[in-house]
Amino acid sequence: QVQLVESGGGSVQAGGSLRLSCIASGYNTFRISYMGWFRQAPGKEREAVATISTDGRSTYYVNSVKGRFTISLDNAKQMLWLQMNSLKSEDTAMYYCAARSRDRRDFNYWGQGTQVTVSS
């Protein structure tokens, strides 16, 4: 069982930066193929913000964050991060850390979320 706990959310002005962290207990690369950050704003569907393969070879970013956000993973520390720069008001959402088992096509482990609020 993988348990995910996010931290690092908060309120920031537009143009500012935040760094989200996720501690992944019970995580190992034999069981988990991808880690990722998702977000959901009020009234909107959840979307994948950034994902990374656990071998580090593959990353994905939604177009709206390319060049501003960076996902990183430390397998030994069981830590996932999302560095968010040049934040915009449209980045305001609940951000979730997630993990995908190797035998799944969907992300099947989720954290509780951390709120990011960007004021313009």
Short mmCIF file of N, CA and C in Angstrom, two decimals:
data_model
loop_
_atom_site.label_atom_id
_atom_site.label_comp_id
_atom_site.label_asym_id
_atom_site.label_seq_id
_atom_site.Cartn_x
_atom_site.Cartn_y
_atom_site.Cartn_z
N GLN A 1 0.84 -1.19 0.00
CA GLN A 1 0.00 0.00 0.00
C GLN A 1 0.88 1.24 0.00
N VAL A 2 0.58 2.16 -0.88
CA VAL A 2 1.33 3.42 -0.98
C VAL A 2 0.50 4.52 -0.36
N GLN A 3 1.11 5.27 0.53
CA GLN A 3 0.45 6.42 1.15
C GLN A 3 1.17 7.69 0.73
N LEU A 4 0.39 8.67 0.31
CA LEU A 4 0.94 9.91 -0.22
C LEU A 4 0.47 11.08 0.62
N VAL A 5 1.41 11.93 1.01
CA VAL A 5 1.09 13.10 1.82
C VAL A 5 1.74 14.32 1.18
N GLU A 6 0.90 15.28 0.80
CA GLU A 6 1.40 16.50 0.16
C GLU A 6 1.60 17.61 1.20
N SER A 7 2.47 18.53 0.82
CA SER A 7 2.67 19.74 1.61
C SER A 7 3.21 20.83 0.68
N GLY A 8 3.22 22.05 1.19
CA GLY A 8 3.82 23.14 0.44
C GLY A 8 2.85 24.09 -0.23
N GLY A 9 1.57 23.78 -0.16
CA GLY A 9 0.60 24.70 -0.74
C GLY A 9 0.49 25.97 0.07
N GLY A 10 -0.23 26.93 -0.46
CA GLY A 10 -0.42 28.18 0.25
C GLY A 10 -0.96 29.25 -0.67
N SER A 11 -0.90 30.47 -0.19
CA SER A 11 -1.37 31.62 -0.96
C SER A 11 -0.18 32.45 -1.42
N VAL A 12 -0.22 32.85 -2.66
CA VAL A 12 0.89 33.61 -3.24
C VAL A 12 0.33 34.57 -4.28
N GLN A 13 1.04 35.64 -4.50
CA GLN A 13 0.63 36.58 -5.53
C GLN A 13 1.08 36.09 -6.90
N ALA A 14 0.37 36.54 -7.90
CA ALA A 14 0.72 36.19 -9.27
C ALA A 14 2.18 36.56 -9.55
N GLY A 15 2.86 35.66 -10.23
CA GLY A 15 4.27 35.85 -10.50
C GLY A 15 5.18 35.19 -9.48
N GLY A 16 4.60 34.77 -8.37
CA GLY A 16 5.38 34.14 -7.32
C GLY A 16 5.63 32.67 -7.57
N SER A 17 6.25 32.03 -6.58
CA SER A 17 6.63 30.62 -6.70
C SER A 17 6.20 29.84 -5.46
N LEU A 18 5.96 28.57 -5.68
CA LEU A 18 5.71 27.62 -4.61
C LEU A 18 6.36 26.30 -4.98
N ARG A 19 6.71 25.53 -3.96
CA ARG A 19 7.24 24.20 -4.20
C ARG A 19 6.41 23.19 -3.42
N LEU A 20 5.74 22.33 -4.13
CA LEU A 20 4.95 21.28 -3.51
C LEU A 20 5.82 20.05 -3.28
N SER A 21 5.58 19.40 -2.15
CA SER A 21 6.30 18.17 -1.83
C SER A 21 5.30 17.06 -1.57
N CYS A 22 5.74 15.84 -1.86
CA CYS A 22 4.91 14.67 -1.60
C CYS A 22 5.79 13.57 -1.04
N ILE A 23 5.44 13.09 0.16
CA ILE A 23 6.13 11.95 0.75
C ILE A 23 5.35 10.70 0.38
N ALA A 24 6.04 9.73 -0.22
CA ALA A 24 5.38 8.51 -0.70
C ALA A 24 5.82 7.33 0.15
N SER A 25 5.06 7.01 1.19
CA SER A 25 5.37 5.87 2.04
C SER A 25 4.96 4.58 1.34
N GLY A 26 5.80 3.55 1.47
CA GLY A 26 5.49 2.27 0.86
C GLY A 26 5.75 2.25 -0.64
N TYR A 27 6.42 3.27 -1.12
CA TYR A 27 6.68 3.39 -2.55
C TYR A 27 7.97 2.66 -2.93
N ASN A 28 7.95 1.96 -4.03
CA ASN A 28 9.18 1.46 -4.61
C ASN A 28 8.99 1.31 -6.12
N THR A 29 10.08 1.33 -6.84
CA THR A 29 10.01 1.37 -8.29
C THR A 29 9.60 0.04 -8.90
N PHE A 30 9.61 -1.03 -8.09
CA PHE A 30 9.13 -2.32 -8.60
C PHE A 30 7.62 -2.31 -8.74
N ARG A 31 6.95 -1.57 -7.89
CA ARG A 31 5.49 -1.55 -7.87
C ARG A 31 4.88 -0.35 -8.60
N ILE A 32 5.61 0.75 -8.60
CA ILE A 32 5.06 2.00 -9.14
C ILE A 32 5.80 2.40 -10.41
N SER A 33 5.06 2.70 -11.46
CA SER A 33 5.67 3.07 -12.74
C SER A 33 5.70 4.58 -12.97
N TYR A 34 4.71 5.28 -12.45
CA TYR A 34 4.63 6.73 -12.64
C TYR A 34 4.20 7.42 -11.35
N MET A 35 4.70 8.64 -11.18
CA MET A 35 4.23 9.53 -10.14
C MET A 35 3.76 10.81 -10.83
N GLY A 36 2.85 11.50 -10.18
CA GLY A 36 2.37 12.70 -10.85
C GLY A 36 1.70 13.68 -9.92
N TRP A 37 1.48 14.88 -10.46
CA TRP A 37 0.72 15.92 -9.78
C TRP A 37 -0.52 16.22 -10.62
N PHE A 38 -1.63 16.26 -9.95
CA PHE A 38 -2.90 16.61 -10.57
C PHE A 38 -3.48 17.81 -9.85
N ARG A 39 -4.42 18.48 -10.47
CA ARG A 39 -5.08 19.59 -9.79
C ARG A 39 -6.55 19.64 -10.19
N GLN A 40 -7.32 20.21 -9.29
CA GLN A 40 -8.74 20.39 -9.56
C GLN A 40 -9.19 21.73 -8.99
N ALA A 41 -9.68 22.56 -9.87
CA ALA A 41 -10.22 23.86 -9.48
C ALA A 41 -11.73 23.73 -9.30
N PRO A 42 -12.32 24.60 -8.50
CA PRO A 42 -13.78 24.54 -8.29
C PRO A 42 -14.54 24.58 -9.60
N GLY A 43 -15.45 23.64 -9.78
CA GLY A 43 -16.27 23.61 -10.98
C GLY A 43 -15.58 23.05 -12.20
N LYS A 44 -14.35 22.58 -12.03
CA LYS A 44 -13.62 22.04 -13.17
C LYS A 44 -13.24 20.59 -12.91
N GLU A 45 -12.93 19.88 -13.99
CA GLU A 45 -12.49 18.51 -13.87
C GLU A 45 -11.03 18.46 -13.42
N ARG A 46 -10.70 17.36 -12.78
CA ARG A 46 -9.31 17.17 -12.38
C ARG A 46 -8.45 16.99 -13.63
N GLU A 47 -7.27 17.59 -13.62
CA GLU A 47 -6.38 17.45 -14.75
C GLU A 47 -4.98 17.08 -14.29
N ALA A 48 -4.28 16.35 -15.15
CA ALA A 48 -2.89 16.02 -14.88
C ALA A 48 -2.04 17.24 -15.17
N VAL A 49 -1.28 17.67 -14.20
CA VAL A 49 -0.41 18.83 -14.35
C VAL A 49 0.96 18.39 -14.86
N ALA A 50 1.52 17.38 -14.21
CA ALA A 50 2.84 16.87 -14.58
C ALA A 50 2.97 15.46 -14.07
N THR A 51 3.61 14.62 -14.88
CA THR A 51 3.88 13.25 -14.46
C THR A 51 5.32 12.89 -14.81
N ILE A 52 5.82 11.89 -14.10
CA ILE A 52 7.19 11.45 -14.33
C ILE A 52 7.27 9.94 -14.14
N SER A 53 7.97 9.27 -15.03
CA SER A 53 8.17 7.84 -14.85
C SER A 53 9.18 7.62 -13.73
N THR A 54 9.06 6.51 -13.05
CA THR A 54 9.93 6.29 -11.89
C THR A 54 11.37 6.00 -12.30
N ASP A 55 11.60 5.74 -13.60
CA ASP A 55 12.99 5.64 -14.06
C ASP A 55 13.51 7.00 -14.51
N GLY A 56 12.67 8.01 -14.43
CA GLY A 56 13.07 9.37 -14.74
C GLY A 56 13.18 9.69 -16.22
N ARG A 57 12.89 8.73 -17.08
CA ARG A 57 13.10 8.94 -18.51
C ARG A 57 11.98 9.70 -19.19
N SER A 58 10.82 9.70 -18.60
CA SER A 58 9.66 10.29 -19.25
C SER A 58 8.97 11.29 -18.34
N THR A 59 8.74 12.46 -18.88
CA THR A 59 7.96 13.46 -18.16
C THR A 59 6.87 14.00 -19.08
N TYR A 60 5.82 14.47 -18.43
CA TYR A 60 4.71 15.07 -19.15
C TYR A 60 4.30 16.34 -18.41
N TYR A 61 3.99 17.39 -19.17
CA TYR A 61 3.45 18.61 -18.58
C TYR A 61 2.24 19.04 -19.41
N VAL A 62 1.21 19.46 -18.75
CA VAL A 62 0.09 20.05 -19.46
C VAL A 62 0.57 21.36 -20.08
N ASN A 63 0.06 21.70 -21.23
CA ASN A 63 0.57 22.86 -21.97
C ASN A 63 0.59 24.13 -21.15
N SER A 64 -0.40 24.30 -20.33
CA SER A 64 -0.54 25.57 -19.60
C SER A 64 0.56 25.80 -18.57
N VAL A 65 1.33 24.76 -18.22
CA VAL A 65 2.39 24.94 -17.21
C VAL A 65 3.78 24.74 -17.78
N LYS A 66 3.88 24.39 -19.03
CA LYS A 66 5.20 24.16 -19.64
C LYS A 66 6.06 25.41 -19.54
N GLY A 67 7.29 25.21 -19.10
CA GLY A 67 8.21 26.33 -18.95
C GLY A 67 8.10 27.02 -17.60
N ARG A 68 7.08 26.68 -16.83
CA ARG A 68 6.88 27.32 -15.52
C ARG A 68 7.00 26.32 -14.38
N PHE A 69 6.54 25.10 -14.59
CA PHE A 69 6.55 24.07 -13.55
C PHE A 69 7.60 23.01 -13.87
N THR A 70 8.18 22.44 -12.81
CA THR A 70 9.13 21.35 -12.98
C THR A 70 8.82 20.25 -11.98
N ILE A 71 8.66 19.02 -12.48
CA ILE A 71 8.44 17.88 -11.61
C ILE A 71 9.76 17.16 -11.40
N SER A 72 9.98 16.67 -10.17
CA SER A 72 11.19 15.92 -9.89
C SER A 72 10.89 14.83 -8.87
N LEU A 73 11.72 13.79 -8.91
CA LEU A 73 11.48 12.60 -8.09
C LEU A 73 12.79 12.09 -7.54
N ASP A 74 12.78 11.73 -6.29
CA ASP A 74 13.93 11.08 -5.65
C ASP A 74 13.45 9.74 -5.12
N ASN A 75 13.78 8.67 -5.83
CA ASN A 75 13.30 7.35 -5.44
C ASN A 75 13.84 6.91 -4.08
N ALA A 76 15.08 7.22 -3.81
CA ALA A 76 15.68 6.80 -2.54
C ALA A 76 15.01 7.48 -1.36
N LYS A 77 14.65 8.74 -1.53
CA LYS A 77 13.99 9.48 -0.44
C LYS A 77 12.48 9.31 -0.47
N GLN A 78 11.96 8.66 -1.52
CA GLN A 78 10.51 8.49 -1.67
C GLN A 78 9.81 9.84 -1.67
N MET A 79 10.37 10.78 -2.42
CA MET A 79 9.85 12.13 -2.45
C MET A 79 9.59 12.57 -3.88
N LEU A 80 8.50 13.30 -4.04
CA LEU A 80 8.13 13.91 -5.32
C LEU A 80 7.93 15.39 -5.08
N TRP A 81 8.37 16.20 -6.01
CA TRP A 81 8.23 17.65 -5.88
C TRP A 81 7.60 18.25 -7.14
N LEU A 82 7.02 19.41 -6.96
CA LEU A 82 6.57 20.20 -8.09
C LEU A 82 6.98 21.64 -7.82
N GLN A 83 7.97 22.11 -8.55
CA GLN A 83 8.40 23.51 -8.46
C GLN A 83 7.53 24.32 -9.40
N MET A 84 6.85 25.31 -8.83
CA MET A 84 5.93 26.12 -9.61
C MET A 84 6.40 27.56 -9.60
N ASN A 85 6.76 28.06 -10.74
CA ASN A 85 7.23 29.44 -10.89
C ASN A 85 6.26 30.24 -11.76
N SER A 86 6.38 31.55 -11.68
CA SER A 86 5.54 32.44 -12.49
C SER A 86 4.07 32.06 -12.38
N LEU A 87 3.63 31.88 -11.16
CA LEU A 87 2.27 31.42 -10.94
C LEU A 87 1.24 32.43 -11.43
N LYS A 88 0.15 31.88 -11.93
CA LYS A 88 -0.95 32.69 -12.45
C LYS A 88 -2.21 32.38 -11.65
N SER A 89 -3.17 33.27 -11.73
CA SER A 89 -4.41 33.06 -10.99
C SER A 89 -5.10 31.77 -11.44
N GLU A 90 -4.94 31.41 -12.70
CA GLU A 90 -5.56 30.19 -13.20
C GLU A 90 -4.90 28.92 -12.68
N ASP A 91 -3.79 29.05 -11.96
CA ASP A 91 -3.17 27.89 -11.32
C ASP A 91 -3.82 27.57 -9.98
N THR A 92 -4.72 28.43 -9.53
CA THR A 92 -5.41 28.20 -8.27
C THR A 92 -6.22 26.91 -8.34
N ALA A 93 -5.94 26.00 -7.41
CA ALA A 93 -6.61 24.70 -7.40
C ALA A 93 -6.13 23.90 -6.20
N MET A 94 -6.80 22.78 -5.98
CA MET A 94 -6.29 21.78 -5.04
C MET A 94 -5.34 20.89 -5.84
N TYR A 95 -4.15 20.72 -5.33
CA TYR A 95 -3.15 19.91 -6.00
C TYR A 95 -2.99 18.56 -5.29
N TYR A 96 -2.97 17.50 -6.08
CA TYR A 96 -2.89 16.15 -5.54
C TYR A 96 -1.65 15.43 -6.07
N CYS A 97 -1.00 14.72 -5.19
CA CYS A 97 0.06 13.81 -5.56
C CYS A 97 -0.57 12.46 -5.86
N ALA A 98 -0.05 11.77 -6.87
CA ALA A 98 -0.64 10.49 -7.25
C ALA A 98 0.44 9.53 -7.72
N ALA A 99 0.13 8.25 -7.62
CA ALA A 99 1.04 7.19 -8.06
C ALA A 99 0.28 6.16 -8.87
N ARG A 100 0.96 5.57 -9.82
CA ARG A 100 0.33 4.57 -10.69
C ARG A 100 1.08 3.24 -10.57
N SER A 101 0.34 2.21 -10.23
CA SER A 101 0.94 0.88 -10.15
C SER A 101 1.31 0.38 -11.55
N ARG A 102 2.26 -0.51 -11.61
CA ARG A 102 2.74 -1.00 -12.90
C ARG A 102 1.68 -1.78 -13.67
N ASP A 103 0.73 -2.37 -12.96
CA ASP A 103 -0.29 -3.15 -13.64
C ASP A 103 -1.55 -2.33 -13.93
N ARG A 104 -1.46 -1.01 -13.77
CA ARG A 104 -2.62 -0.15 -14.00
C ARG A 104 -2.31 0.88 -15.08
N ARG A 105 -3.38 1.32 -15.72
CA ARG A 105 -3.25 2.41 -16.71
C ARG A 105 -3.65 3.74 -16.11
N ASP A 106 -4.28 3.69 -14.96
CA ASP A 106 -4.70 4.93 -14.31
C ASP A 106 -3.90 5.09 -13.02
N PHE A 107 -3.89 6.30 -12.51
CA PHE A 107 -3.27 6.57 -11.23
C PHE A 107 -4.21 6.07 -10.15
N ASN A 108 -3.72 5.20 -9.31
CA ASN A 108 -4.60 4.53 -8.36
C ASN A 108 -4.29 4.82 -6.90
N TYR A 109 -3.26 5.60 -6.63
CA TYR A 109 -2.99 6.05 -5.26
C TYR A 109 -3.02 7.57 -5.26
N TRP A 110 -3.69 8.13 -4.23
CA TRP A 110 -3.88 9.58 -4.19
C TRP A 110 -3.63 10.12 -2.79
N GLY A 111 -3.07 11.32 -2.75
CA GLY A 111 -2.95 12.02 -1.49
C GLY A 111 -4.21 12.80 -1.21
N GLN A 112 -4.20 13.50 -0.09
CA GLN A 112 -5.36 14.27 0.34
C GLN A 112 -5.44 15.64 -0.33
N GLY A 113 -4.33 16.09 -0.86
CA GLY A 113 -4.33 17.36 -1.57
C GLY A 113 -3.78 18.50 -0.74
N THR A 114 -3.28 19.50 -1.44
CA THR A 114 -2.81 20.73 -0.81
C THR A 114 -3.28 21.90 -1.67
N GLN A 115 -3.82 22.91 -1.01
CA GLN A 115 -4.45 24.02 -1.73
C GLN A 115 -3.41 25.05 -2.17
N VAL A 116 -3.51 25.45 -3.41
CA VAL A 116 -2.70 26.54 -3.96
C VAL A 116 -3.64 27.64 -4.41
N THR A 117 -3.41 28.84 -3.88
CA THR A 117 -4.23 29.99 -4.23
C THR A 117 -3.33 31.11 -4.72
N VAL A 118 -3.58 31.56 -5.94
CA VAL A 118 -2.78 32.61 -6.56
C VAL A 118 -3.66 33.82 -6.76
N SER A 119 -3.28 34.91 -6.17
CA SER A 119 -4.07 36.14 -6.29
C SER A 119 -3.42 37.07 -7.30
N SER A 120 -4.27 37.72 -8.05
CA SER A 120 -3.75 38.60 -9.11
C SER A 120 -3.72 40.04 -8.64
#
